[in-house]
Amino acid sequence: MALIVLASASGSPGVSTTALGLTLNWHRPVLLVDADPTGSSAVFAGYFHGTQEPTGGLINLALALREGTLAAALPRETLLLDPEAPAERAPWFLPGIRAHEQAPSLLPLWEPLAEQLRALDRNGQDVIVDAGRLGLAGWPQPVVAASDLTLLVTRSSLPALAGARSWAKMLRDQFAAAGGLSRLRLLLVDEDRRWPAMPTGVPRVRPYTPRHIAKALQISVAASVGWDPEAAEVYSHGARKPRKFESSDLVRSYRTAASLIHSVLTSHQAALAHPTSLTSGGRA
């Protein structure tokens, strides 16, 4: 089981759409948690197209925490995202708040909820958390701290990277202090990976490469997903799937990203299970 958090530093790089796209193309049973403090209810208004009755979600869990029934309440507040998905990779959804004014009331919930989410390994479930924009009132910082992998989502243009720089440093410092810098990576929303490389000496105004971005933000890139606003409306707005949607570049990029994220998690877990032992000479 893995607890994976997606968050952004600034702007609207598509965290909610990316989190949903990864969830619906995940390789195992997975729970998507809407922890966005803006209260946008993106899945209900977008993917469900307003046809699904919202549940109390996180607000009900906050009430259950006060009553000491959080563990029992968690499964009652989840919804099946895709009833047609095979059981071996069924995607579930835990709704978030409906208004940003509710976000501060969730502060006592985040730490115990993180413990419950990590305990979902008994069901063989992974968890993907949409944390929205970092630093807003009520943001789920304890969930970020408890994650197996936090992905800072950014587009690949210069304005996006400028907005991400200070938050990238803050996250690096926090994860490094906890001895877990390997649990922090970048997830790029590639605004156009088809553009050719710029000639030598020509200023680069088009999106930057993963190598340049990793160097600028000093965080390794876990994966990239496509930038296709029209196809993404299937997830973000509940649009009808176009022909060959399942084989589209966007969906293939989500599946590839899911596989790469899984590889990062597997490598990290293997390193924890078999830590390097140092000899007196300082060699492994």
PDB file of C-alpha atoms in Angstrom:
ATOM      1  CA  MET A   1       0.000   0.000   0.000  1.00  0.00           C
ATOM      2  CA  ALA A   2       1.173   3.531  -0.719  1.00  0.00           C
ATOM      3  CA  LEU A   3      -0.027   6.969   0.355  1.00  0.00           C
ATOM      4  CA  ILE A   4       0.657   9.409  -2.490  1.00  0.00           C
ATOM      5  CA  VAL A   5      -0.012  13.143  -2.264  1.00  0.00           C
ATOM      6  CA  LEU A   6      -0.318  15.521  -5.223  1.00  0.00           C
ATOM      7  CA  ALA A   7      -0.065  19.261  -4.567  1.00  0.00           C
ATOM      8  CA  SER A   8       0.714  22.462  -6.445  1.00  0.00           C
ATOM      9  CA  ALA A   9       2.680  25.565  -5.559  1.00  0.00           C
ATOM     10  CA  SER A  10       0.878  28.186  -7.613  1.00  0.00           C
ATOM     11  CA  GLY A  11      -1.500  28.705 -10.487  1.00  0.00           C
ATOM     12  CA  SER A  12      -3.673  25.880 -11.777  1.00  0.00           C
ATOM     13  CA  PRO A  13      -1.401  23.153 -13.143  1.00  0.00           C
ATOM     14  CA  GLY A  14      -4.201  20.574 -13.119  1.00  0.00           C
ATOM     15  CA  VAL A  15      -3.678  18.779  -9.799  1.00  0.00           C
ATOM     16  CA  SER A  16      -7.302  17.618  -9.476  1.00  0.00           C
ATOM     17  CA  THR A  17      -7.550  16.414 -13.075  1.00  0.00           C
ATOM     18  CA  THR A  18      -4.170  14.671 -12.821  1.00  0.00           C
ATOM     19  CA  ALA A  19      -5.057  13.014  -9.504  1.00  0.00           C
ATOM     20  CA  LEU A  20      -8.331  11.746 -10.997  1.00  0.00           C
ATOM     21  CA  GLY A  21      -6.632  10.623 -14.212  1.00  0.00           C
ATOM     22  CA  LEU A  22      -4.038   8.644 -12.265  1.00  0.00           C
ATOM     23  CA  THR A  23      -6.736   7.114 -10.045  1.00  0.00           C
ATOM     24  CA  LEU A  24      -8.823   5.922 -12.984  1.00  0.00           C
ATOM     25  CA  ASN A  25      -5.743   4.430 -14.642  1.00  0.00           C
ATOM     26  CA  TRP A  26      -4.120   2.949 -11.525  1.00  0.00           C
ATOM     27  CA  HIS A  27      -2.938  -0.669 -11.489  1.00  0.00           C
ATOM     28  CA  ARG A  28      -4.377  -1.589  -8.069  1.00  0.00           C
ATOM     29  CA  PRO A  29      -7.463  -0.806  -5.973  1.00  0.00           C
ATOM     30  CA  VAL A  30      -7.113   2.855  -5.061  1.00  0.00           C
ATOM     31  CA  LEU A  31      -8.859   5.539  -3.044  1.00  0.00           C
ATOM     32  CA  LEU A  32      -8.821   9.154  -4.244  1.00  0.00           C
ATOM     33  CA  VAL A  33      -9.107  11.653  -1.372  1.00  0.00           C
ATOM     34  CA  ASP A  34     -10.241  15.199  -2.136  1.00  0.00           C
ATOM     35  CA  ALA A  35      -8.248  17.184   0.427  1.00  0.00           C
ATOM     36  CA  ASP A  36      -8.239  20.425  -1.588  1.00  0.00           C
ATOM     37  CA  PRO A  37      -8.859  23.246   0.932  1.00  0.00           C
ATOM     38  CA  THR A  38     -10.578  25.428  -1.681  1.00  0.00           C
ATOM     39  CA  GLY A  39     -13.716  23.282  -1.490  1.00  0.00           C
ATOM     40  CA  SER A  40     -14.062  23.157  -5.256  1.00  0.00           C
ATOM     41  CA  SER A  41     -15.764  19.719  -5.332  1.00  0.00           C
ATOM     42  CA  ALA A  42     -14.136  19.180  -8.717  1.00  0.00           C
ATOM     43  CA  VAL A  43     -15.113  15.503  -9.009  1.00  0.00           C
ATOM     44  CA  PHE A  44     -18.806  16.059  -8.263  1.00  0.00           C
ATOM     45  CA  ALA A  45     -19.145  19.126 -10.484  1.00  0.00           C
ATOM     46  CA  GLY A  46     -16.833  17.822 -13.188  1.00  0.00           C
ATOM     47  CA  TYR A  47     -16.383  14.077 -13.575  1.00  0.00           C
ATOM     48  CA  PHE A  48     -19.812  13.177 -12.136  1.00  0.00           C
ATOM     49  CA  HIS A  49     -21.316  16.096 -14.058  1.00  0.00           C
ATOM     50  CA  GLY A  50     -23.592  16.915 -11.124  1.00  0.00           C
ATOM     51  CA  THR A  51     -25.408  13.577 -11.347  1.00  0.00           C
ATOM     52  CA  GLN A  52     -23.995  12.033  -8.152  1.00  0.00           C
ATOM     53  CA  GLU A  53     -25.424  13.037  -4.788  1.00  0.00           C
ATOM     54  CA  PRO A  54     -22.549  14.322  -2.612  1.00  0.00           C
ATOM     55  CA  THR A  55     -21.857  12.679   0.717  1.00  0.00           C
ATOM     56  CA  GLY A  56     -20.590  14.453   3.814  1.00  0.00           C
ATOM     57  CA  GLY A  57     -17.108  13.102   3.122  1.00  0.00           C
ATOM     58  CA  LEU A  58     -14.390  14.753   5.181  1.00  0.00           C
ATOM     59  CA  ILE A  59     -16.854  16.829   7.213  1.00  0.00           C
ATOM     60  CA  ASN A  60     -18.599  13.660   8.378  1.00  0.00           C
ATOM     61  CA  LEU A  61     -15.210  12.154   9.206  1.00  0.00           C
ATOM     62  CA  ALA A  62     -14.341  15.212  11.300  1.00  0.00           C
ATOM     63  CA  LEU A  63     -17.560  14.640  13.270  1.00  0.00           C
ATOM     64  CA  ALA A  64     -16.772  10.924  13.580  1.00  0.00           C
ATOM     65  CA  LEU A  65     -13.342  11.777  14.964  1.00  0.00           C
ATOM     66  CA  ARG A  66     -14.960  13.688  17.815  1.00  0.00           C
ATOM     67  CA  GLU A  67     -17.142  10.656  18.539  1.00  0.00           C
ATOM     68  CA  GLY A  68     -14.220   8.224  18.373  1.00  0.00           C
ATOM     69  CA  THR A  69     -15.627   6.372  15.345  1.00  0.00           C
ATOM     70  CA  LEU A  70     -13.280   7.529  12.565  1.00  0.00           C
ATOM     71  CA  ALA A  71     -12.176   4.047  11.455  1.00  0.00           C
ATOM     72  CA  ALA A  72     -15.768   2.798  11.155  1.00  0.00           C
ATOM     73  CA  ALA A  73     -16.946   5.951   9.373  1.00  0.00           C
ATOM     74  CA  LEU A  74     -14.242   6.036   6.672  1.00  0.00           C
ATOM     75  CA  PRO A  75     -15.639   3.279   4.395  1.00  0.00           C
ATOM     76  CA  ARG A  76     -19.172   4.694   4.688  1.00  0.00           C
ATOM     77  CA  GLU A  77     -18.055   7.999   3.225  1.00  0.00           C
ATOM     78  CA  THR A  78     -16.442   6.597   0.065  1.00  0.00           C
ATOM     79  CA  LEU A  79     -18.032   6.264  -3.373  1.00  0.00           C
ATOM     80  CA  LEU A  80     -17.136   4.021  -6.298  1.00  0.00           C
ATOM     81  CA  LEU A  81     -15.750   6.188  -9.099  1.00  0.00           C
ATOM     82  CA  ASP A  82     -16.131   3.705 -11.943  1.00  0.00           C
ATOM     83  CA  PRO A  83     -18.614   0.858 -11.432  1.00  0.00           C
ATOM     84  CA  GLU A  84     -17.373  -0.765 -14.657  1.00  0.00           C
ATOM     85  CA  ALA A  85     -13.771  -1.051 -13.480  1.00  0.00           C
ATOM     86  CA  PRO A  86     -12.541  -4.567 -12.678  1.00  0.00           C
ATOM     87  CA  ALA A  87     -12.461  -5.413  -8.967  1.00  0.00           C
ATOM     88  CA  GLU A  88      -8.680  -5.879  -8.992  1.00  0.00           C
ATOM     89  CA  ARG A  89      -8.236  -2.133  -9.608  1.00  0.00           C
ATOM     90  CA  ALA A  90     -11.496  -0.585  -8.403  1.00  0.00           C
ATOM     91  CA  PRO A  91     -11.194   3.213  -7.925  1.00  0.00           C
ATOM     92  CA  TRP A  92     -12.952   4.776  -4.906  1.00  0.00           C
ATOM     93  CA  PHE A  93     -13.447   8.392  -3.892  1.00  0.00           C
ATOM     94  CA  LEU A  94     -13.579  10.218  -0.556  1.00  0.00           C
ATOM     95  CA  PRO A  95     -15.255  13.623  -1.084  1.00  0.00           C
ATOM     96  CA  GLY A  96     -13.851  16.797   0.402  1.00  0.00           C
ATOM     97  CA  ILE A  97     -15.381  19.984   1.705  1.00  0.00           C
ATOM     98  CA  ARG A  98     -17.915  22.049  -0.260  1.00  0.00           C
ATOM     99  CA  ALA A  99     -16.675  25.527   0.743  1.00  0.00           C
ATOM    100  CA  HIS A 100     -13.296  26.913   1.687  1.00  0.00           C
ATOM    101  CA  GLU A 101     -14.682  28.214   4.989  1.00  0.00           C
ATOM    102  CA  GLN A 102     -14.890  24.603   6.166  1.00  0.00           C
ATOM    103  CA  ALA A 103     -11.160  23.946   5.668  1.00  0.00           C
ATOM    104  CA  PRO A 104      -9.908  25.115   9.112  1.00  0.00           C
ATOM    105  CA  SER A 105     -12.344  22.718  10.818  1.00  0.00           C
ATOM    106  CA  LEU A 106     -10.409  19.818   9.281  1.00  0.00           C
ATOM    107  CA  LEU A 107      -7.102  20.637  10.967  1.00  0.00           C
ATOM    108  CA  PRO A 108      -7.639  18.162  13.869  1.00  0.00           C
ATOM    109  CA  LEU A 109      -8.641  15.473  11.344  1.00  0.00           C
ATOM    110  CA  TRP A 110      -5.561  15.326   9.133  1.00  0.00           C
ATOM    111  CA  GLU A 111      -3.150  13.448  11.390  1.00  0.00           C
ATOM    112  CA  PRO A 112      -5.556  10.683  12.536  1.00  0.00           C
ATOM    113  CA  LEU A 113      -6.947  10.419   9.005  1.00  0.00           C
ATOM    114  CA  ALA A 114      -3.423   9.899   7.656  1.00  0.00           C
ATOM    115  CA  GLU A 115      -3.060   6.968  10.067  1.00  0.00           C
ATOM    116  CA  GLN A 116      -6.339   5.470   8.844  1.00  0.00           C
ATOM    117  CA  LEU A 117      -5.364   5.919   5.202  1.00  0.00           C
ATOM    118  CA  ARG A 118      -2.059   4.170   5.790  1.00  0.00           C
ATOM    119  CA  ALA A 119      -3.962   1.315   7.451  1.00  0.00           C
ATOM    120  CA  LEU A 120      -5.864   0.624   4.218  1.00  0.00           C
ATOM    121  CA  ASP A 121      -3.129  -1.827   3.238  1.00  0.00           C
ATOM    122  CA  ARG A 122      -5.329  -4.466   4.884  1.00  0.00           C
ATOM    123  CA  ASN A 123      -7.661  -3.956   1.906  1.00  0.00           C
ATOM    124  CA  GLY A 124      -4.797  -3.904  -0.577  1.00  0.00           C
ATOM    125  CA  GLN A 125      -5.638  -0.291  -1.423  1.00  0.00           C
ATOM    126  CA  ASP A 126      -3.350   2.530  -2.447  1.00  0.00           C
ATOM    127  CA  VAL A 127      -4.367   6.115  -1.662  1.00  0.00           C
ATOM    128  CA  ILE A 128      -3.971   9.181  -3.888  1.00  0.00           C
ATOM    129  CA  VAL A 129      -4.578  12.511  -2.150  1.00  0.00           C
ATOM    130  CA  ASP A 130      -5.459  15.692  -4.032  1.00  0.00           C
ATOM    131  CA  ALA A 131      -4.033  18.291  -1.627  1.00  0.00           C
ATOM    132  CA  GLY A 132      -4.701  21.245  -3.914  1.00  0.00           C
ATOM    133  CA  ARG A 133      -2.545  24.309  -3.484  1.00  0.00           C
ATOM    134  CA  LEU A 134       0.052  24.298  -0.726  1.00  0.00           C
ATOM    135  CA  GLY A 135      -0.180  26.723   2.173  1.00  0.00           C
ATOM    136  CA  LEU A 136      -3.878  27.583   2.049  1.00  0.00           C
ATOM    137  CA  ALA A 137      -5.841  27.702   5.309  1.00  0.00           C
ATOM    138  CA  GLY A 138      -6.560  24.151   6.434  1.00  0.00           C
ATOM    139  CA  TRP A 139      -4.216  22.471   3.949  1.00  0.00           C
ATOM    140  CA  PRO A 140      -3.395  18.818   4.835  1.00  0.00           C
ATOM    141  CA  GLN A 141       0.217  19.263   5.926  1.00  0.00           C
ATOM    142  CA  PRO A 142       0.179  16.200   8.260  1.00  0.00           C
ATOM    143  CA  VAL A 143      -0.927  14.021   5.335  1.00  0.00           C
ATOM    144  CA  VAL A 144       1.966  15.359   3.258  1.00  0.00           C
ATOM    145  CA  ALA A 145       4.364  14.572   6.106  1.00  0.00           C
ATOM    146  CA  ALA A 146       2.980  11.020   6.437  1.00  0.00           C
ATOM    147  CA  SER A 147       3.036  10.275   2.701  1.00  0.00           C
ATOM    148  CA  ASP A 148       5.118   7.585   1.061  1.00  0.00           C
ATOM    149  CA  LEU A 149       5.512   9.952  -1.870  1.00  0.00           C
ATOM    150  CA  THR A 150       4.607  13.625  -2.307  1.00  0.00           C
ATOM    151  CA  LEU A 151       4.461  14.874  -5.873  1.00  0.00           C
ATOM    152  CA  LEU A 152       4.795  18.613  -6.461  1.00  0.00           C
ATOM    153  CA  VAL A 153       2.779  19.162  -9.632  1.00  0.00           C
ATOM    154  CA  THR A 154       3.906  21.903 -11.984  1.00  0.00           C
ATOM    155  CA  ARG A 155       3.652  22.800 -15.613  1.00  0.00           C
ATOM    156  CA  SER A 156       6.846  23.072 -17.576  1.00  0.00           C
ATOM    157  CA  SER A 157       6.822  26.784 -18.477  1.00  0.00           C
ATOM    158  CA  LEU A 158       8.998  29.481 -16.918  1.00  0.00           C
ATOM    159  CA  PRO A 159       6.133  31.251 -15.043  1.00  0.00           C
ATOM    160  CA  ALA A 160       5.055  27.949 -13.495  1.00  0.00           C
ATOM    161  CA  LEU A 161       8.588  27.106 -12.401  1.00  0.00           C
ATOM    162  CA  ALA A 162       9.116  30.578 -10.946  1.00  0.00           C
ATOM    163  CA  GLY A 163       5.960  30.106  -8.870  1.00  0.00           C
ATOM    164  CA  ALA A 164       7.092  26.667  -7.691  1.00  0.00           C
ATOM    165  CA  ARG A 165      10.617  27.622  -6.636  1.00  0.00           C
ATOM    166  CA  SER A 166       9.994  28.813  -3.067  1.00  0.00           C
ATOM    167  CA  TRP A 167       7.608  25.968  -2.245  1.00  0.00           C
ATOM    168  CA  ALA A 168      10.035  23.460  -3.710  1.00  0.00           C
ATOM    169  CA  LYS A 169      12.687  24.742  -1.286  1.00  0.00           C
ATOM    170  CA  MET A 170      10.286  24.571   1.662  1.00  0.00           C
ATOM    171  CA  LEU A 171       9.335  20.974   0.837  1.00  0.00           C
ATOM    172  CA  ARG A 172      12.976  19.979   0.296  1.00  0.00           C
ATOM    173  CA  ASP A 173      13.906  21.382   3.687  1.00  0.00           C
ATOM    174  CA  GLN A 174      11.003  19.651   5.462  1.00  0.00           C
ATOM    175  CA  PHE A 175      11.577  16.244   3.880  1.00  0.00           C
ATOM    176  CA  ALA A 176      15.335  16.467   4.339  1.00  0.00           C
ATOM    177  CA  ALA A 177      14.907  17.315   8.033  1.00  0.00           C
ATOM    178  CA  ALA A 178      12.774  14.184   8.403  1.00  0.00           C
ATOM    179  CA  GLY A 179      15.374  12.089   6.577  1.00  0.00           C
ATOM    180  CA  GLY A 180      12.997  11.414   3.708  1.00  0.00           C
ATOM    181  CA  LEU A 181      14.056  13.554   0.753  1.00  0.00           C
ATOM    182  CA  SER A 182      13.551  10.528  -1.514  1.00  0.00           C
ATOM    183  CA  ARG A 183       9.820  10.774  -0.736  1.00  0.00           C
ATOM    184  CA  LEU A 184       9.597  14.097  -2.607  1.00  0.00           C
ATOM    185  CA  ARG A 185       9.430  14.210  -6.400  1.00  0.00           C
ATOM    186  CA  LEU A 186       8.063  16.358  -9.226  1.00  0.00           C
ATOM    187  CA  LEU A 187       5.154  15.451 -11.492  1.00  0.00           C
ATOM    188  CA  LEU A 188       5.209  17.510 -14.669  1.00  0.00           C
ATOM    189  CA  VAL A 189       2.183  18.534 -16.679  1.00  0.00           C
ATOM    190  CA  ASP A 190       4.023  18.855 -19.965  1.00  0.00           C
ATOM    191  CA  GLU A 191       2.493  21.748 -21.876  1.00  0.00           C
ATOM    192  CA  ASP A 192       3.841  20.522 -25.189  1.00  0.00           C
ATOM    193  CA  ARG A 193       6.416  17.786 -25.359  1.00  0.00           C
ATOM    194  CA  ARG A 194       6.280  17.824 -29.160  1.00  0.00           C
ATOM    195  CA  TRP A 195       8.191  21.077 -29.537  1.00  0.00           C
ATOM    196  CA  PRO A 196      11.738  20.588 -30.847  1.00  0.00           C
ATOM    197  CA  ALA A 197      14.818  21.555 -28.886  1.00  0.00           C
ATOM    198  CA  MET A 198      15.803  25.211 -29.227  1.00  0.00           C
ATOM    199  CA  PRO A 199      18.951  25.965 -31.233  1.00  0.00           C
ATOM    200  CA  THR A 200      22.061  26.900 -29.299  1.00  0.00           C
ATOM    201  CA  GLY A 201      22.058  30.555 -28.289  1.00  0.00           C
ATOM    202  CA  VAL A 202      18.307  31.059 -28.775  1.00  0.00           C
ATOM    203  CA  PRO A 203      16.420  31.987 -25.554  1.00  0.00           C
ATOM    204  CA  ARG A 204      14.086  29.198 -24.511  1.00  0.00           C
ATOM    205  CA  VAL A 205      10.514  30.501 -24.218  1.00  0.00           C
ATOM    206  CA  ARG A 206       8.841  27.127 -24.722  1.00  0.00           C
ATOM    207  CA  PRO A 207       8.370  24.519 -21.946  1.00  0.00           C
ATOM    208  CA  TYR A 208      11.534  23.291 -20.280  1.00  0.00           C
ATOM    209  CA  THR A 209      12.759  19.698 -20.260  1.00  0.00           C
ATOM    210  CA  PRO A 210      12.492  17.450 -17.176  1.00  0.00           C
ATOM    211  CA  ARG A 211      16.269  17.635 -16.765  1.00  0.00           C
ATOM    212  CA  HIS A 212      16.237  21.450 -16.677  1.00  0.00           C
ATOM    213  CA  ILE A 213      13.272  21.492 -14.274  1.00  0.00           C
ATOM    214  CA  ALA A 214      14.826  18.977 -11.886  1.00  0.00           C
ATOM    215  CA  LYS A 215      18.019  21.038 -11.802  1.00  0.00           C
ATOM    216  CA  ALA A 216      16.170  24.331 -11.270  1.00  0.00           C
ATOM    217  CA  LEU A 217      13.945  23.049  -8.431  1.00  0.00           C
ATOM    218  CA  GLN A 218      16.508  20.563  -7.055  1.00  0.00           C
ATOM    219  CA  ILE A 219      13.889  17.801  -6.969  1.00  0.00           C
ATOM    220  CA  SER A 220      13.918  14.674  -9.129  1.00  0.00           C
ATOM    221  CA  VAL A 221      11.149  14.192 -11.672  1.00  0.00           C
ATOM    222  CA  ALA A 222       9.021  11.102 -11.090  1.00  0.00           C
ATOM    223  CA  ALA A 223       6.963  11.326 -14.274  1.00  0.00           C
ATOM    224  CA  SER A 224       5.256  13.587 -16.798  1.00  0.00           C
ATOM    225  CA  VAL A 225       1.657  13.596 -17.977  1.00  0.00           C
ATOM    226  CA  GLY A 226       0.274  15.064 -21.161  1.00  0.00           C
ATOM    227  CA  TRP A 227      -1.272  18.486 -21.634  1.00  0.00           C
ATOM    228  CA  ASP A 228      -4.430  17.995 -23.705  1.00  0.00           C
ATOM    229  CA  PRO A 229      -7.246  20.254 -22.422  1.00  0.00           C
ATOM    230  CA  GLU A 230      -9.837  18.825 -24.820  1.00  0.00           C
ATOM    231  CA  ALA A 231      -9.265  15.174 -23.875  1.00  0.00           C
ATOM    232  CA  ALA A 232      -8.841  16.105 -20.205  1.00  0.00           C
ATOM    233  CA  GLU A 233     -12.430  17.412 -20.129  1.00  0.00           C
ATOM    234  CA  VAL A 234     -13.553  13.789 -19.817  1.00  0.00           C
ATOM    235  CA  TYR A 235     -12.086  13.937 -16.306  1.00  0.00           C
ATOM    236  CA  SER A 236     -12.445  17.618 -15.469  1.00  0.00           C
ATOM    237  CA  HIS A 237     -15.932  18.277 -16.918  1.00  0.00           C
ATOM    238  CA  GLY A 238     -17.521  14.862 -17.371  1.00  0.00           C
ATOM    239  CA  ALA A 239     -17.392  15.238 -21.155  1.00  0.00           C
ATOM    240  CA  ARG A 240     -18.315  12.337 -23.404  1.00  0.00           C
ATOM    241  CA  LYS A 241     -15.321  10.166 -24.237  1.00  0.00           C
ATOM    242  CA  PRO A 242     -14.149  10.768 -27.822  1.00  0.00           C
ATOM    243  CA  ARG A 243     -13.338   7.896 -30.125  1.00  0.00           C
ATOM    244  CA  LYS A 244     -10.168   6.029 -29.148  1.00  0.00           C
ATOM    245  CA  PHE A 245     -10.006   7.935 -25.858  1.00  0.00           C
ATOM    246  CA  GLU A 246      -8.560   4.934 -24.004  1.00  0.00           C
ATOM    247  CA  SER A 247      -5.633   4.837 -26.434  1.00  0.00           C
ATOM    248  CA  SER A 248      -5.163   8.620 -26.554  1.00  0.00           C
ATOM    249  CA  ASP A 249      -1.835  10.270 -25.723  1.00  0.00           C
ATOM    250  CA  LEU A 250      -3.350  11.693 -22.525  1.00  0.00           C
ATOM    251  CA  VAL A 251      -4.574   8.377 -21.134  1.00  0.00           C
ATOM    252  CA  ARG A 252      -1.365   6.625 -22.141  1.00  0.00           C
ATOM    253  CA  SER A 253       0.610   9.310 -20.320  1.00  0.00           C
ATOM    254  CA  TYR A 254      -1.436   8.697 -17.141  1.00  0.00           C
ATOM    255  CA  ARG A 255      -0.789   4.962 -17.361  1.00  0.00           C
ATOM    256  CA  THR A 256       2.906   5.496 -17.960  1.00  0.00           C
ATOM    257  CA  ALA A 257       3.074   7.960 -15.060  1.00  0.00           C
ATOM    258  CA  ALA A 258       1.295   5.484 -12.783  1.00  0.00           C
ATOM    259  CA  SER A 259       3.856   2.824 -13.687  1.00  0.00           C
ATOM    260  CA  LEU A 260       6.787   5.196 -13.091  1.00  0.00           C
ATOM    261  CA  ILE A 261       5.362   6.321  -9.736  1.00  0.00           C
ATOM    262  CA  HIS A 262       4.984   2.674  -8.747  1.00  0.00           C
ATOM    263  CA  SER A 263       8.643   2.107  -9.659  1.00  0.00           C
ATOM    264  CA  VAL A 264       9.729   5.036  -7.467  1.00  0.00           C
ATOM    265  CA  LEU A 265       7.714   3.642  -4.549  1.00  0.00           C
ATOM    266  CA  THR A 266       9.080   0.128  -5.053  1.00  0.00           C
ATOM    267  CA  SER A 267      12.662   1.402  -5.079  1.00  0.00           C
ATOM    268  CA  HIS A 268      12.076   3.459  -1.964  1.00  0.00           C
ATOM    269  CA  GLN A 269      10.472   0.552  -0.092  1.00  0.00           C
ATOM    270  CA  ALA A 270      13.303  -1.757  -1.125  1.00  0.00           C
ATOM    271  CA  ALA A 271      15.854   0.743   0.204  1.00  0.00           C
ATOM    272  CA  LEU A 272      14.041   0.866   3.548  1.00  0.00           C
ATOM    273  CA  ALA A 273      13.864  -2.921   3.744  1.00  0.00           C
ATOM    274  CA  HIS A 274      17.571  -3.352   2.904  1.00  0.00           C
ATOM    275  CA  PRO A 275      19.469  -0.310   4.206  1.00  0.00           C
ATOM    276  CA  THR A 276      23.081   0.025   3.165  1.00  0.00           C
ATOM    277  CA  SER A 277      25.508  -1.144   5.857  1.00  0.00           C
ATOM    278  CA  LEU A 278      28.828   0.651   6.093  1.00  0.00           C
ATOM    279  CA  THR A 279      32.074  -1.143   6.870  1.00  0.00           C
ATOM    280  CA  SER A 280      34.819   0.401   8.972  1.00  0.00           C
ATOM    281  CA  GLY A 281      36.433   1.496   5.735  1.00  0.00           C
ATOM    282  CA  GLY A 282      33.360   3.468   4.723  1.00  0.00           C
ATOM    283  CA  ARG A 283      32.437   1.165   1.829  1.00  0.00           C
ATOM    284  CA  ALA A 284      29.183  -0.760   1.410  1.00  0.00           C
TER     285      ALA A 284
END
